[in-house]
Amino acid sequence: MKRARPRLAVFKLASCDGCQLTLLDCEDELLALAERVEIGWFPEATSRRMRGPYDVALIEGSVTTPEHVTRVHEIRRASRVLVAIGACATAGGIQALRNFRPLTEVVSAAYPTPEALVLLDTATPVSHHVRVDHELRGCPIGKDALLAALSALLRGARPAAPAHPVCVECKRRGLPCLEVAHDVRCLGPITQAGCGALCPSFGRGCYGCYGPVPAPCLRALVRRWSDLGTPADDLRRALRSFNAAAPALGGETGEGRRA
């Protein structure tokens, strides 16, 4: 009997679709992937709608509405392996910046009819509501990391995830430390590797879009940025940008419950 192909699903919550576009940008590799899996749910790419169970489900976006809460629990129940992809799904994303202001103030500034919105008080990562089996960091995620993760999951292995900071990637590429050599503010020392030190390779300090490493040394970073004359508000904004709801950076994560 011919073995059924693993079923893949891709879901979206509050996001810009950038991480889903990374998957679509795989082009030739995506064609090879489509031969190995059955795409059961991926509105960005196909009109097919198949119910679970799914062998692997990818979720892009943060949880920002009551409907999202219900949806992530449904997806979790229907998925053998659940992967949160991108800064929004793993750390709240840009939309989690509203967690630090009264919700009424934020929506009134952005929308002409805020009373029409049904929102949670905070925007939170998927892992704040349900169990997540693996995370792919970045804004957006990297193509190579995505393909490597899917390849590992489809053969029953656990994808590798770097635990070292971007600084290691700078050293491997032979790049001088921007903070030491050029007094450039950089979040590389506290940011998980995976981007290949993209911004530092162009002389720009790391923006931290891959989220914090385990137990980031914030005290040393604050001291260095203070030595560079950085106002406290500028440092706070830098830490909150892509990963506003990351607990390791002091993010607010609301009242969700793991399942």
Short mmCIF file of C-alpha atoms in Angstrom, two decimals:
data_model
loop_
_atom_site.label_atom_id
_atom_site.label_comp_id
_atom_site.label_asym_id
_atom_site.label_seq_id
_atom_site.Cartn_x
_atom_site.Cartn_y
_atom_site.Cartn_z
CA MET A 1 0.00 0.00 0.00
CA LYS A 2 1.31 3.43 -0.92
CA ARG A 3 2.09 5.49 2.15
CA ALA A 4 0.11 8.73 2.48
CA ARG A 5 2.17 11.90 2.26
CA PRO A 6 2.51 14.01 5.42
CA ARG A 7 -0.06 16.79 5.57
CA LEU A 8 1.23 20.37 5.91
CA ALA A 9 -0.85 23.38 6.96
CA VAL A 10 0.06 27.07 7.10
CA PHE A 11 -2.05 29.47 9.18
CA LYS A 12 -2.05 33.23 9.73
CA LEU A 13 -3.03 35.36 12.73
CA ALA A 14 -2.08 39.04 13.14
CA SER A 15 0.86 39.59 10.81
CA CYS A 16 2.07 41.10 7.55
CA ASP A 17 2.31 37.75 5.68
CA GLY A 18 6.08 38.16 5.30
CA CYS A 19 6.92 34.74 6.74
CA GLN A 20 4.42 32.99 4.48
CA LEU A 21 5.97 34.84 1.53
CA THR A 22 9.34 33.40 2.56
CA LEU A 23 7.88 29.95 1.99
CA LEU A 24 6.49 30.99 -1.39
CA ASP A 25 9.84 32.54 -2.31
CA CYS A 26 11.47 29.11 -2.02
CA GLU A 27 10.30 28.55 -5.62
CA ASP A 28 12.16 25.45 -6.90
CA GLU A 29 12.51 24.05 -3.40
CA LEU A 30 8.78 24.57 -2.82
CA LEU A 31 7.99 22.43 -5.86
CA ALA A 32 10.14 19.63 -4.43
CA LEU A 33 8.46 20.08 -1.04
CA ALA A 34 5.02 19.87 -2.62
CA GLU A 35 5.93 16.46 -4.01
CA ARG A 36 6.77 15.19 -0.52
CA VAL A 37 3.80 16.63 1.39
CA GLU A 38 0.11 17.19 0.96
CA ILE A 39 -0.67 20.86 1.46
CA GLY A 40 -3.94 20.76 3.37
CA TRP A 41 -4.28 24.43 4.30
CA PHE A 42 -2.36 27.40 2.92
CA PRO A 43 -4.70 30.21 1.75
CA GLU A 44 -1.75 32.31 0.60
CA ALA A 45 -0.91 29.64 -2.01
CA THR A 46 -3.98 27.50 -2.69
CA SER A 47 -7.76 27.51 -2.35
CA ARG A 48 -7.70 23.95 -1.00
CA ARG A 49 -9.22 23.63 2.47
CA MET A 50 -8.65 20.29 4.18
CA ARG A 51 -9.53 19.51 7.75
CA GLY A 52 -6.91 18.13 10.10
CA PRO A 53 -5.21 16.25 11.46
CA TYR A 54 -2.04 17.87 10.15
CA ASP A 55 1.39 16.34 10.52
CA VAL A 56 3.06 19.77 10.57
CA ALA A 57 1.35 23.13 11.03
CA LEU A 58 3.06 26.51 10.70
CA ILE A 59 1.52 29.57 12.37
CA GLU A 60 2.47 33.12 11.45
CA GLY A 61 1.30 36.08 13.53
CA SER A 62 0.51 37.05 17.10
CA VAL A 63 -2.68 36.42 19.08
CA THR A 64 -4.56 39.73 19.24
CA THR A 65 -8.29 38.88 19.25
CA PRO A 66 -10.60 36.46 21.09
CA GLU A 67 -11.11 34.70 17.76
CA HIS A 68 -7.35 34.10 17.55
CA VAL A 69 -7.37 32.42 20.96
CA THR A 70 -10.04 30.00 19.83
CA ARG A 71 -8.23 29.45 16.56
CA VAL A 72 -4.83 28.55 18.04
CA HIS A 73 -6.43 25.98 20.33
CA GLU A 74 -8.21 24.44 17.34
CA ILE A 75 -4.96 24.34 15.37
CA ARG A 76 -3.07 22.82 18.29
CA ARG A 77 -5.62 20.02 18.65
CA ALA A 78 -5.46 19.30 14.92
CA SER A 79 -1.65 19.29 14.63
CA ARG A 80 0.92 16.66 15.51
CA VAL A 81 3.74 19.22 15.31
CA LEU A 82 3.10 22.95 15.71
CA VAL A 83 5.72 25.48 14.60
CA ALA A 84 5.51 29.20 15.34
CA ILE A 85 7.20 31.16 12.55
CA GLY A 86 8.46 34.72 12.73
CA ALA A 87 8.78 37.41 15.38
CA CYS A 88 5.01 37.94 15.62
CA ALA A 89 4.26 34.30 16.44
CA THR A 90 7.31 33.81 18.68
CA ALA A 91 7.52 37.15 20.52
CA GLY A 92 4.44 39.25 19.76
CA GLY A 93 5.92 41.23 16.90
CA ILE A 94 5.52 44.93 16.23
CA GLN A 95 1.84 44.83 17.17
CA ALA A 96 2.78 43.90 20.75
CA LEU A 97 4.11 47.43 21.20
CA ARG A 98 0.55 48.32 22.14
CA ASN A 99 0.94 46.20 25.28
CA PHE A 100 2.73 49.11 26.94
CA ARG A 101 -0.05 51.68 26.43
CA PRO A 102 -3.75 51.68 27.28
CA LEU A 103 -5.56 49.86 24.47
CA THR A 104 -8.15 52.63 24.05
CA GLU A 105 -5.38 55.17 23.54
CA VAL A 106 -3.67 53.09 20.89
CA VAL A 107 -6.71 52.18 18.79
CA SER A 108 -8.10 55.73 18.98
CA ALA A 109 -4.85 57.02 17.50
CA ALA A 110 -4.83 54.47 14.67
CA TYR A 111 -8.47 53.90 13.68
CA PRO A 112 -11.35 56.31 12.90
CA THR A 113 -13.92 53.92 14.43
CA PRO A 114 -12.13 52.08 17.26
CA GLU A 115 -15.45 50.94 18.74
CA ALA A 116 -15.79 48.52 15.81
CA LEU A 117 -12.69 46.57 16.90
CA VAL A 118 -12.81 43.46 19.09
CA LEU A 119 -9.33 43.11 20.55
CA LEU A 120 -7.56 41.54 23.48
CA ASP A 121 -5.83 43.93 25.86
CA THR A 122 -2.45 42.57 24.73
CA ALA A 123 -0.88 40.98 21.66
CA THR A 124 0.92 37.77 22.63
CA PRO A 125 3.03 34.96 21.12
CA VAL A 126 1.38 31.68 20.16
CA SER A 127 3.29 29.88 22.93
CA HIS A 128 1.49 31.97 25.54
CA HIS A 129 -1.74 30.15 24.70
CA VAL A 130 -0.79 26.65 23.51
CA ARG A 131 2.18 24.32 23.46
CA VAL A 132 4.56 25.04 20.58
CA ASP A 133 6.91 22.29 19.40
CA HIS A 134 9.41 24.46 17.56
CA GLU A 135 10.06 28.14 16.81
CA LEU A 136 11.56 29.78 13.74
CA ARG A 137 12.75 33.29 14.57
CA GLY A 138 13.13 36.36 12.38
CA CYS A 139 11.22 39.20 10.76
CA PRO A 140 10.75 37.54 8.39
CA ILE A 141 12.08 34.02 8.87
CA GLY A 142 15.03 32.91 6.75
CA LYS A 143 14.52 30.68 3.73
CA ASP A 144 17.35 28.28 4.60
CA ALA A 145 16.19 27.89 8.21
CA LEU A 146 12.63 27.20 7.07
CA LEU A 147 13.67 24.53 4.56
CA ALA A 148 16.02 22.91 7.07
CA ALA A 149 13.28 22.82 9.72
CA LEU A 150 10.69 21.33 7.37
CA SER A 151 13.18 18.74 6.13
CA ALA A 152 13.98 17.68 9.69
CA LEU A 153 10.34 17.54 10.77
CA LEU A 154 9.31 15.49 7.75
CA ARG A 155 11.90 12.84 8.58
CA GLY A 156 10.89 12.80 12.24
CA ALA A 157 13.87 14.74 13.59
CA ARG A 158 13.94 17.84 15.78
CA PRO A 159 15.15 20.95 13.91
CA ALA A 160 18.34 22.54 15.17
CA ALA A 161 18.07 26.03 16.61
CA PRO A 162 21.12 28.19 17.40
CA ALA A 163 21.54 29.21 21.03
CA HIS A 164 24.48 31.57 20.42
CA PRO A 165 24.22 35.29 19.63
CA VAL A 166 24.72 37.16 16.37
CA CYS A 167 28.21 38.09 17.61
CA VAL A 168 29.35 34.54 16.82
CA GLU A 169 28.19 34.95 13.22
CA CYS A 170 30.10 38.23 12.98
CA LYS A 171 33.27 36.47 14.14
CA ARG A 172 32.76 33.64 11.66
CA ARG A 173 32.43 36.15 8.84
CA GLY A 174 35.49 38.10 9.97
CA LEU A 175 33.48 41.24 10.69
CA PRO A 176 34.83 43.77 13.21
CA CYS A 177 32.65 44.38 16.27
CA LEU A 178 30.68 47.52 15.46
CA GLU A 179 30.22 48.46 19.11
CA VAL A 180 33.90 48.11 19.98
CA ALA A 181 35.51 49.35 16.75
CA HIS A 182 33.00 51.99 15.63
CA ASP A 183 30.82 52.82 18.66
CA VAL A 184 27.70 51.64 16.79
CA ARG A 185 24.75 50.57 18.93
CA CYS A 186 24.06 46.90 18.25
CA LEU A 187 21.71 44.29 19.73
CA GLY A 188 23.85 41.43 18.43
CA PRO A 189 25.18 40.40 21.88
CA ILE A 190 21.69 39.52 23.11
CA THR A 191 20.08 38.39 19.83
CA GLN A 192 19.82 34.78 18.66
CA ALA A 193 21.89 33.97 15.60
CA GLY A 194 20.36 32.78 12.35
CA CYS A 195 20.47 35.76 10.01
CA GLY A 196 24.13 35.38 9.10
CA ALA A 197 24.91 38.78 10.68
CA LEU A 198 23.07 40.49 7.83
CA CYS A 199 22.85 44.02 9.24
CA PRO A 200 26.38 44.13 10.73
CA SER A 201 27.78 42.99 7.37
CA PHE A 202 26.50 46.32 5.97
CA GLY A 203 27.85 48.36 8.88
CA ARG A 204 24.48 48.58 10.64
CA GLY A 205 23.94 47.47 14.22
CA CYS A 206 21.75 44.40 14.75
CA TYR A 207 18.07 45.29 15.21
CA GLY A 208 17.29 42.14 17.17
CA CYS A 209 14.64 40.72 14.85
CA TYR A 210 15.60 37.11 15.71
CA GLY A 211 14.68 37.63 19.35
CA PRO A 212 16.72 37.19 22.51
CA VAL A 213 19.14 34.39 23.23
CA PRO A 214 18.43 32.30 26.34
CA ALA A 215 19.28 34.42 29.41
CA PRO A 216 20.46 37.54 27.55
CA CYS A 217 23.00 39.65 29.44
CA LEU A 218 20.98 42.86 29.45
CA ARG A 219 23.03 44.52 32.18
CA ALA A 220 26.19 44.56 30.05
CA LEU A 221 24.29 45.83 27.01
CA VAL A 222 22.65 48.64 29.01
CA ARG A 223 26.04 49.64 30.42
CA ARG A 224 27.65 49.75 26.96
CA TRP A 225 24.79 51.70 25.38
CA SER A 226 24.85 54.13 28.31
CA ASP A 227 28.58 54.64 27.71
CA LEU A 228 27.67 55.53 24.11
CA GLY A 229 25.29 58.21 25.39
CA THR A 230 22.06 56.38 24.60
CA PRO A 231 18.99 57.85 26.34
CA ALA A 232 17.02 55.28 28.38
CA ASP A 233 13.94 55.75 26.18
CA ASP A 234 15.94 54.94 23.03
CA LEU A 235 17.27 51.74 24.62
CA ARG A 236 13.77 50.75 25.72
CA ARG A 237 12.39 51.27 22.21
CA ALA A 238 15.24 49.25 20.68
CA LEU A 239 14.57 46.30 22.98
CA ARG A 240 10.83 46.34 22.36
CA SER A 241 10.76 46.72 18.58
CA PHE A 242 10.39 43.24 17.02
CA ASN A 243 10.03 41.29 20.26
CA ALA A 244 7.85 43.45 22.48
CA ALA A 245 6.23 40.46 24.22
CA ALA A 246 9.39 38.39 24.73
CA PRO A 247 9.57 37.55 28.46
CA ALA A 248 13.39 37.58 28.38
CA LEU A 249 13.24 41.27 27.47
CA GLY A 250 10.65 42.11 30.09
CA GLY A 251 7.72 41.94 27.68
CA GLU A 252 4.14 41.91 28.86
CA THR A 253 2.33 38.67 28.00
CA GLY A 254 -1.20 39.13 29.35
CA GLU A 255 -3.27 36.40 30.94
CA GLY A 256 -3.13 33.54 28.42
CA ARG A 257 -2.99 29.89 29.40
CA ARG A 258 -1.00 27.04 27.91
CA ALA A 259 -2.85 23.97 26.72
#
